Tab-separated table of C-alpha atoms in Angstrom:
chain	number	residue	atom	x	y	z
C	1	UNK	CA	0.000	0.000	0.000
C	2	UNK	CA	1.432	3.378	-0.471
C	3	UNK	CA	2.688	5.677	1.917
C	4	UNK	CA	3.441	9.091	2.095
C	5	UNK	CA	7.274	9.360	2.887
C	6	UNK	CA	8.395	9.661	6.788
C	7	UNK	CA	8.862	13.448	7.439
C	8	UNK	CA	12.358	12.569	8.658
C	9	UNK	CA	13.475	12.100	4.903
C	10	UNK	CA	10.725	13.856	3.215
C	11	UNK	CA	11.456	17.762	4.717
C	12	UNK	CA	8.542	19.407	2.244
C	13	UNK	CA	6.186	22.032	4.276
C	14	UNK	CA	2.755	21.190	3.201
C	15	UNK	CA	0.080	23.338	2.359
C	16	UNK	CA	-2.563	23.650	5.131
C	17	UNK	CA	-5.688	21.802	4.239
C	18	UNK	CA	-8.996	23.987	3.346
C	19	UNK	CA	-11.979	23.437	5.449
C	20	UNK	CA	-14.470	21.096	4.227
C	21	UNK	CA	-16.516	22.686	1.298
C	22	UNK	CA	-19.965	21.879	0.233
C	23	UNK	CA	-20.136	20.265	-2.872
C	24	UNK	CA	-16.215	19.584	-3.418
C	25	UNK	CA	-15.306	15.866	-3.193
C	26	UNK	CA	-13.402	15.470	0.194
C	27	UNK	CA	-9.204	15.879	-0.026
C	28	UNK	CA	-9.737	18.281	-3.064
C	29	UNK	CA	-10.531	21.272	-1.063
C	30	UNK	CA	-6.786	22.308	-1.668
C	31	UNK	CA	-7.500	22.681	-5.029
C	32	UNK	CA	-10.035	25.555	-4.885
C	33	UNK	CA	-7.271	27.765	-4.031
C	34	UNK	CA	-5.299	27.322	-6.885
C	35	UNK	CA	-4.304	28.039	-10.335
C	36	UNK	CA	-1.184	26.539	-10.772
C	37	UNK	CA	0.474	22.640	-9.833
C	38	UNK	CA	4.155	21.655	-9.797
C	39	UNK	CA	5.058	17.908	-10.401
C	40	UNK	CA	8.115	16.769	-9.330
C	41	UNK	CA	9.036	13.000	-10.040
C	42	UNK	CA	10.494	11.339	-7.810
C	43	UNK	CA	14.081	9.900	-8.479
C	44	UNK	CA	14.240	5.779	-8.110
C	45	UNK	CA	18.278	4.938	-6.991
C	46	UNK	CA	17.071	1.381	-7.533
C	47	UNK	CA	16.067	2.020	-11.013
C	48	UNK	CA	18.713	4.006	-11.831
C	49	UNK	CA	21.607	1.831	-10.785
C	50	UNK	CA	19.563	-1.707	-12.138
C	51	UNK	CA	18.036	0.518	-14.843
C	52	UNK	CA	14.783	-1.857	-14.168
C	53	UNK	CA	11.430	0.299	-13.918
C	54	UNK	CA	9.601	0.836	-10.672
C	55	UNK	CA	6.348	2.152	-9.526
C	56	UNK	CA	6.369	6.024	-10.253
C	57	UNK	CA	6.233	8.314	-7.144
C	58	UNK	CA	5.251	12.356	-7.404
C	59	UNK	CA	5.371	15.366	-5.114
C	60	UNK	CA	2.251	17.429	-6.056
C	61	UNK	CA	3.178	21.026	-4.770
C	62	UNK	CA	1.911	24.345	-4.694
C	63	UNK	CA	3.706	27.648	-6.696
C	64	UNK	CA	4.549	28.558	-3.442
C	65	UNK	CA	6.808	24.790	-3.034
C	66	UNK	CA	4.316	23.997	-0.366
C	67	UNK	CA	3.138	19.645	-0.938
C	68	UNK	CA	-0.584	19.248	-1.702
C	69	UNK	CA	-0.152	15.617	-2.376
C	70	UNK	CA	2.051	12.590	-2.959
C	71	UNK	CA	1.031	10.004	-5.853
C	72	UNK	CA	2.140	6.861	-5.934
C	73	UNK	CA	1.716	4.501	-8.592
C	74	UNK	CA	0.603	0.936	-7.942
C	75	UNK	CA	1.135	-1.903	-10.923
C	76	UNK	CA	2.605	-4.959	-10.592
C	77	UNK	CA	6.276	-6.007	-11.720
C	78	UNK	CA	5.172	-8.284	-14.302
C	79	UNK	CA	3.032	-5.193	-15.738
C	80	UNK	CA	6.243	-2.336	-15.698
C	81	UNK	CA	8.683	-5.384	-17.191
C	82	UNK	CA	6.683	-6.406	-19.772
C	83	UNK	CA	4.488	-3.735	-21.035
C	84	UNK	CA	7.310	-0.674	-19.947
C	85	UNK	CA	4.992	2.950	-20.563
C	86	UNK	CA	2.648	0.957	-22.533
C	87	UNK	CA	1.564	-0.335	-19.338
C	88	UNK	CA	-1.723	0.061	-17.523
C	89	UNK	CA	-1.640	1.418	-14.234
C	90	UNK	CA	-3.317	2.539	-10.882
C	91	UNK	CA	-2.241	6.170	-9.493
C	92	UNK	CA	-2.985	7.238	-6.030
C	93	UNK	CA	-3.063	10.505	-4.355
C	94	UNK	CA	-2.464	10.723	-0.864
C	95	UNK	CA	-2.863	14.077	1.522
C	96	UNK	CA	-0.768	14.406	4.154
C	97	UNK	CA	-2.284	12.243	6.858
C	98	UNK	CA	-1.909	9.348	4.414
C	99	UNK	CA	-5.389	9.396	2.901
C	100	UNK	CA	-6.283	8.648	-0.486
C	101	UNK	CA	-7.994	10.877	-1.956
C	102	UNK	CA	-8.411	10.335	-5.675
C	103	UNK	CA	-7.405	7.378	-7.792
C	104	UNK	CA	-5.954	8.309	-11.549
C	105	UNK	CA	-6.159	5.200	-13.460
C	106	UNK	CA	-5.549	3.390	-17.214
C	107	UNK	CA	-6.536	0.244	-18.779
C	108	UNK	CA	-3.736	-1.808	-20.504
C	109	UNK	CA	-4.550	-1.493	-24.173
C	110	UNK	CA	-2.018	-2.928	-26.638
C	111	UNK	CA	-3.502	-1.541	-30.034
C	112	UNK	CA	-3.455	2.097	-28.250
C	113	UNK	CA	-1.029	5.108	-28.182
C	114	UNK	CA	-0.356	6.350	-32.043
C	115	UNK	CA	-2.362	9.656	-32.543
C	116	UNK	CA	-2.971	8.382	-36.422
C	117	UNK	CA	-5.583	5.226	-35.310
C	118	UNK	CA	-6.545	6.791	-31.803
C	119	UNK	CA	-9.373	8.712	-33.858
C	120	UNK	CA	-10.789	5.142	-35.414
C	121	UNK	CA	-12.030	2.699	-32.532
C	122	UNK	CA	-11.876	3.065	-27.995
C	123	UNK	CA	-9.139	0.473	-28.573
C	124	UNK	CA	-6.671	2.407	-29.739
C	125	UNK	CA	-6.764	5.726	-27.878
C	126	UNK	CA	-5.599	5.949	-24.406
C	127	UNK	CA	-7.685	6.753	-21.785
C	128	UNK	CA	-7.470	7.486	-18.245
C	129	UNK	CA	-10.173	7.940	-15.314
C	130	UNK	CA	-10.023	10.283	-12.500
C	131	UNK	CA	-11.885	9.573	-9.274
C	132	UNK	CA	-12.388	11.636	-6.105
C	133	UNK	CA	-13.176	10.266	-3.652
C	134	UNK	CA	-12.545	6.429	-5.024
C	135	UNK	CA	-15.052	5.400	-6.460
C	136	UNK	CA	-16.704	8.289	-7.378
C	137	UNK	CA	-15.572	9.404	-10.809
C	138	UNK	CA	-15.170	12.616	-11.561
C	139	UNK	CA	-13.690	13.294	-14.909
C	140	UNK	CA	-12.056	11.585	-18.184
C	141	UNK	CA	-9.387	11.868	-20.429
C	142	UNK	CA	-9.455	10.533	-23.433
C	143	UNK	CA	-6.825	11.023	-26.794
C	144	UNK	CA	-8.526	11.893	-29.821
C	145	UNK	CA	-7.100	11.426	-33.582
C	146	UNK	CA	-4.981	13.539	-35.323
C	147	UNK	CA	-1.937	13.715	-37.402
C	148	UNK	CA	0.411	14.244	-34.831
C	149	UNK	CA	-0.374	16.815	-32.614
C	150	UNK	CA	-1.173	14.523	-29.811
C	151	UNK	CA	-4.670	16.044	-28.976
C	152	UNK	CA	-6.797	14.971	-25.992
C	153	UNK	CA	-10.284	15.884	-24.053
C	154	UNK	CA	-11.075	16.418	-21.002
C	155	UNK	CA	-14.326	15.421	-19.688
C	156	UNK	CA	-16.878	15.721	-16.956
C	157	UNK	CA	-18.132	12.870	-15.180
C	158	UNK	CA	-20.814	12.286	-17.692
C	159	UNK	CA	-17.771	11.713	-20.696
C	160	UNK	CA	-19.179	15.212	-21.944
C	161	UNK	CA	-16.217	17.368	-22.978
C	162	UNK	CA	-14.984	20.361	-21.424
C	163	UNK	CA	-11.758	21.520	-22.105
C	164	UNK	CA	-9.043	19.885	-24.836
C	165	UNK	CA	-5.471	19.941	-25.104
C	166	UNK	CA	-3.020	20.121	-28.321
C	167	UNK	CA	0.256	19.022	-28.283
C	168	UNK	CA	3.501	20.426	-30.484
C	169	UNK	CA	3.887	18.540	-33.498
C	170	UNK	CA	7.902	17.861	-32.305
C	171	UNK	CA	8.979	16.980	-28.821
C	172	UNK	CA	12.623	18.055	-28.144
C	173	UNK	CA	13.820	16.275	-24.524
C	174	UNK	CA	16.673	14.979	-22.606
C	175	UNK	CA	19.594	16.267	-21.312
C	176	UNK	CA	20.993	18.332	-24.561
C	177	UNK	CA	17.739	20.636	-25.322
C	178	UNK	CA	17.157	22.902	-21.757
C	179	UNK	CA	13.796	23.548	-23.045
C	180	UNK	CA	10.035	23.236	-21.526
C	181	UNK	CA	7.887	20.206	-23.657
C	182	UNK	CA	4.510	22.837	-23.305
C	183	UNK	CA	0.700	20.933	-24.217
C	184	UNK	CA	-1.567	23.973	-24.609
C	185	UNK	CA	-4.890	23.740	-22.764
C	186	UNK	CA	-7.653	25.004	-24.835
C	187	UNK	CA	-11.027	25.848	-24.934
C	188	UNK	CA	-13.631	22.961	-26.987
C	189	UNK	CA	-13.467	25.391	-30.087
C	190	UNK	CA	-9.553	25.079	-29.616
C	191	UNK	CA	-9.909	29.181	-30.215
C	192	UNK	CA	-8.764	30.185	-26.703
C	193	UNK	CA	-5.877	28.971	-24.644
C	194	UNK	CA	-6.674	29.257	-20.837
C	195	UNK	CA	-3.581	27.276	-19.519
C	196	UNK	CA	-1.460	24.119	-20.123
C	197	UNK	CA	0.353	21.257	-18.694
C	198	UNK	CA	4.615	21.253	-19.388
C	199	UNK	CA	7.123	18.953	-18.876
C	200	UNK	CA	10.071	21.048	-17.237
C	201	UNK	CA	14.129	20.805	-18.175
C	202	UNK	CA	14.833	19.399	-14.918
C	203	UNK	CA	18.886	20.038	-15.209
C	204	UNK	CA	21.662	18.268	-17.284
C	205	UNK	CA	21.911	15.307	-14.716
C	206	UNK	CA	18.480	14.477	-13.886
C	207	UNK	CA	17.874	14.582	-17.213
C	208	UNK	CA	21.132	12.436	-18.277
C	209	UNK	CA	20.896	9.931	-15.625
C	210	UNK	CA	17.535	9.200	-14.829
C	211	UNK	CA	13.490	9.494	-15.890
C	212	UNK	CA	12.554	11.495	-13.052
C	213	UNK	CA	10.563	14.729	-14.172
C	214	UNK	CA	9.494	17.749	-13.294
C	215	UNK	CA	5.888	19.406	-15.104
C	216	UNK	CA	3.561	22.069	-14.280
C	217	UNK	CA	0.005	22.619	-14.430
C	218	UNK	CA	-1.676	25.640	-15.210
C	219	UNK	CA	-5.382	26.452	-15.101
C	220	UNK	CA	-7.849	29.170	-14.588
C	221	UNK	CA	-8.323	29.539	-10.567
C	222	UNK	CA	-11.867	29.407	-11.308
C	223	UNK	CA	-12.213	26.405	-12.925
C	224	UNK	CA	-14.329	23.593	-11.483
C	225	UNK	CA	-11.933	21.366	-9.063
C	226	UNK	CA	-13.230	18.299	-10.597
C	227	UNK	CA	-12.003	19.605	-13.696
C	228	UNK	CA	-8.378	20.935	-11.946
C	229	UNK	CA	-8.097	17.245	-10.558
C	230	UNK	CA	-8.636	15.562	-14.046
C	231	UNK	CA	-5.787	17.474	-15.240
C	232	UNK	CA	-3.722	15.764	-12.832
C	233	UNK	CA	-4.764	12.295	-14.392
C	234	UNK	CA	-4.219	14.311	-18.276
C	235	UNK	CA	-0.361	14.847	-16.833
C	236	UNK	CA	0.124	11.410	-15.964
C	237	UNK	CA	-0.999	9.873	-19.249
C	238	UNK	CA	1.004	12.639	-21.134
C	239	UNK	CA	4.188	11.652	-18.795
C	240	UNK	CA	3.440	7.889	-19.333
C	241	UNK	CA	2.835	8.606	-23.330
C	242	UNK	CA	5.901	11.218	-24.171
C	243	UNK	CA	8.059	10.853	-21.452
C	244	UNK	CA	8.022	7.421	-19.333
C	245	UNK	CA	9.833	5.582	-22.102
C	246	UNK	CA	12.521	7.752	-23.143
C	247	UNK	CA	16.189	6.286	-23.019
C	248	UNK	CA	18.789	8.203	-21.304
């Protein structure tokens, strides 16, 4: 089961937790506040010395630095060794008395991933499901055909659509190109763009020697929170899609 990290090697202040609010799904008061989330991957020694994959971990944080949440991904060995970032997997979001809050999750789908066929049939677009409190979904992400641009919706609990985000056609990453991997976050009419989830240059030796990331989320402040917490799940899948594999 995951844990959040003992304080004694985890020294992060965390953000106060919100009163309860009517309406908004316990654990994601924090997110009323808030137009802006920092991701910061956290680095596996294991996997970097036996270059094997483990079970992603995350620091969800604040502009301010402050935690909101720690994620911790829960798939099986067989699932990371044989399916790599193809793999289906269970994300968890724990506050900071160890409760999970919301569950980010993705079915294993071999045909799926190529933004040519993910237009054609379910089984060939990735999709990911975002629940708060678990078992209660509140939103869906879903990638959408195109030639290239990586495109992807974000819907309501009811699979309507919301908001969508658009890709760049070319992804330049690793440790030789310091530059910020940005997917624009626009409104259904893709006329307007109110924010956008980025994968961060995280330094030449992060970026040399390991997967670990960092990204950022931004959003408008007054956007629904059950719409602010399916982002979170969009930023996994883009991480798992763009990022997870990459070879250092």
């Amino acid at each position: 089961m995951a844990q959040v990290p003992s304080t004694n090697n985890n020294p992060s202040v965390w953000m106060q937790r919100p009163a309860p609010i009517s309406g908004c799904p316990a654990g994601l008061e924090y997110l009323t506040q808030l137009d802006c989330l920092l991701l910061n991957q956290k680095v596996s020694k294991l996997e970097a010395i036996t270059g094997r994959e483990r079970n992603n971990k995350y620091a969800i944080s604040n502009s301010q630095g402050n935690q909101i949440y720690f994620a911790a991904e829960e798939t099986s060995g067989c699932m990371r060794s044989l399916c790599g970032a193809q793999r289906g997997f269970q994300i968890y979001l724990l506050d900071n008395d160890n409760q999970k809050v919301m569950k980010v999750s993705r079915d294993l789908k071999v045909c799926a991933g190529s933004p040519w066929f993910a237009g054609c049939c379910d089984c060939c677009a990735h999709e990911v499901t975002v629940e708060a409190p678990i078992g209660t979904v509140v939103g869906y992400v879903k990638q959408k055909g195109a030639f290239g641009k990586s495109p992807y919706e974000i819907m309501d609990e009811n699979q309507e659509p919301v908001l969508k985000i658009k890709g760049p056609r070319f992804i330049f990453d690793g440790a030789l190109c310091p530059c910020d991997s940005e997917f624009k976050l626009l409104t259904l009419d893709g006329t307007n763009q109110v924010g956008s989830l980025s994968k961060v240059y995280s330094g030449f030796a992060k970026e040399m020697f390991t997967v670990a990331d960092n990204f950022s989320i931004k959003f408008p402040a007054d956007l629904s929170v059950k719409t602010k917490a399916t982002l979170i799940g969009a930023l996994f899948l883009i991480d798992f899609t763009y990022f997870e594999g990459k070879k250092k």
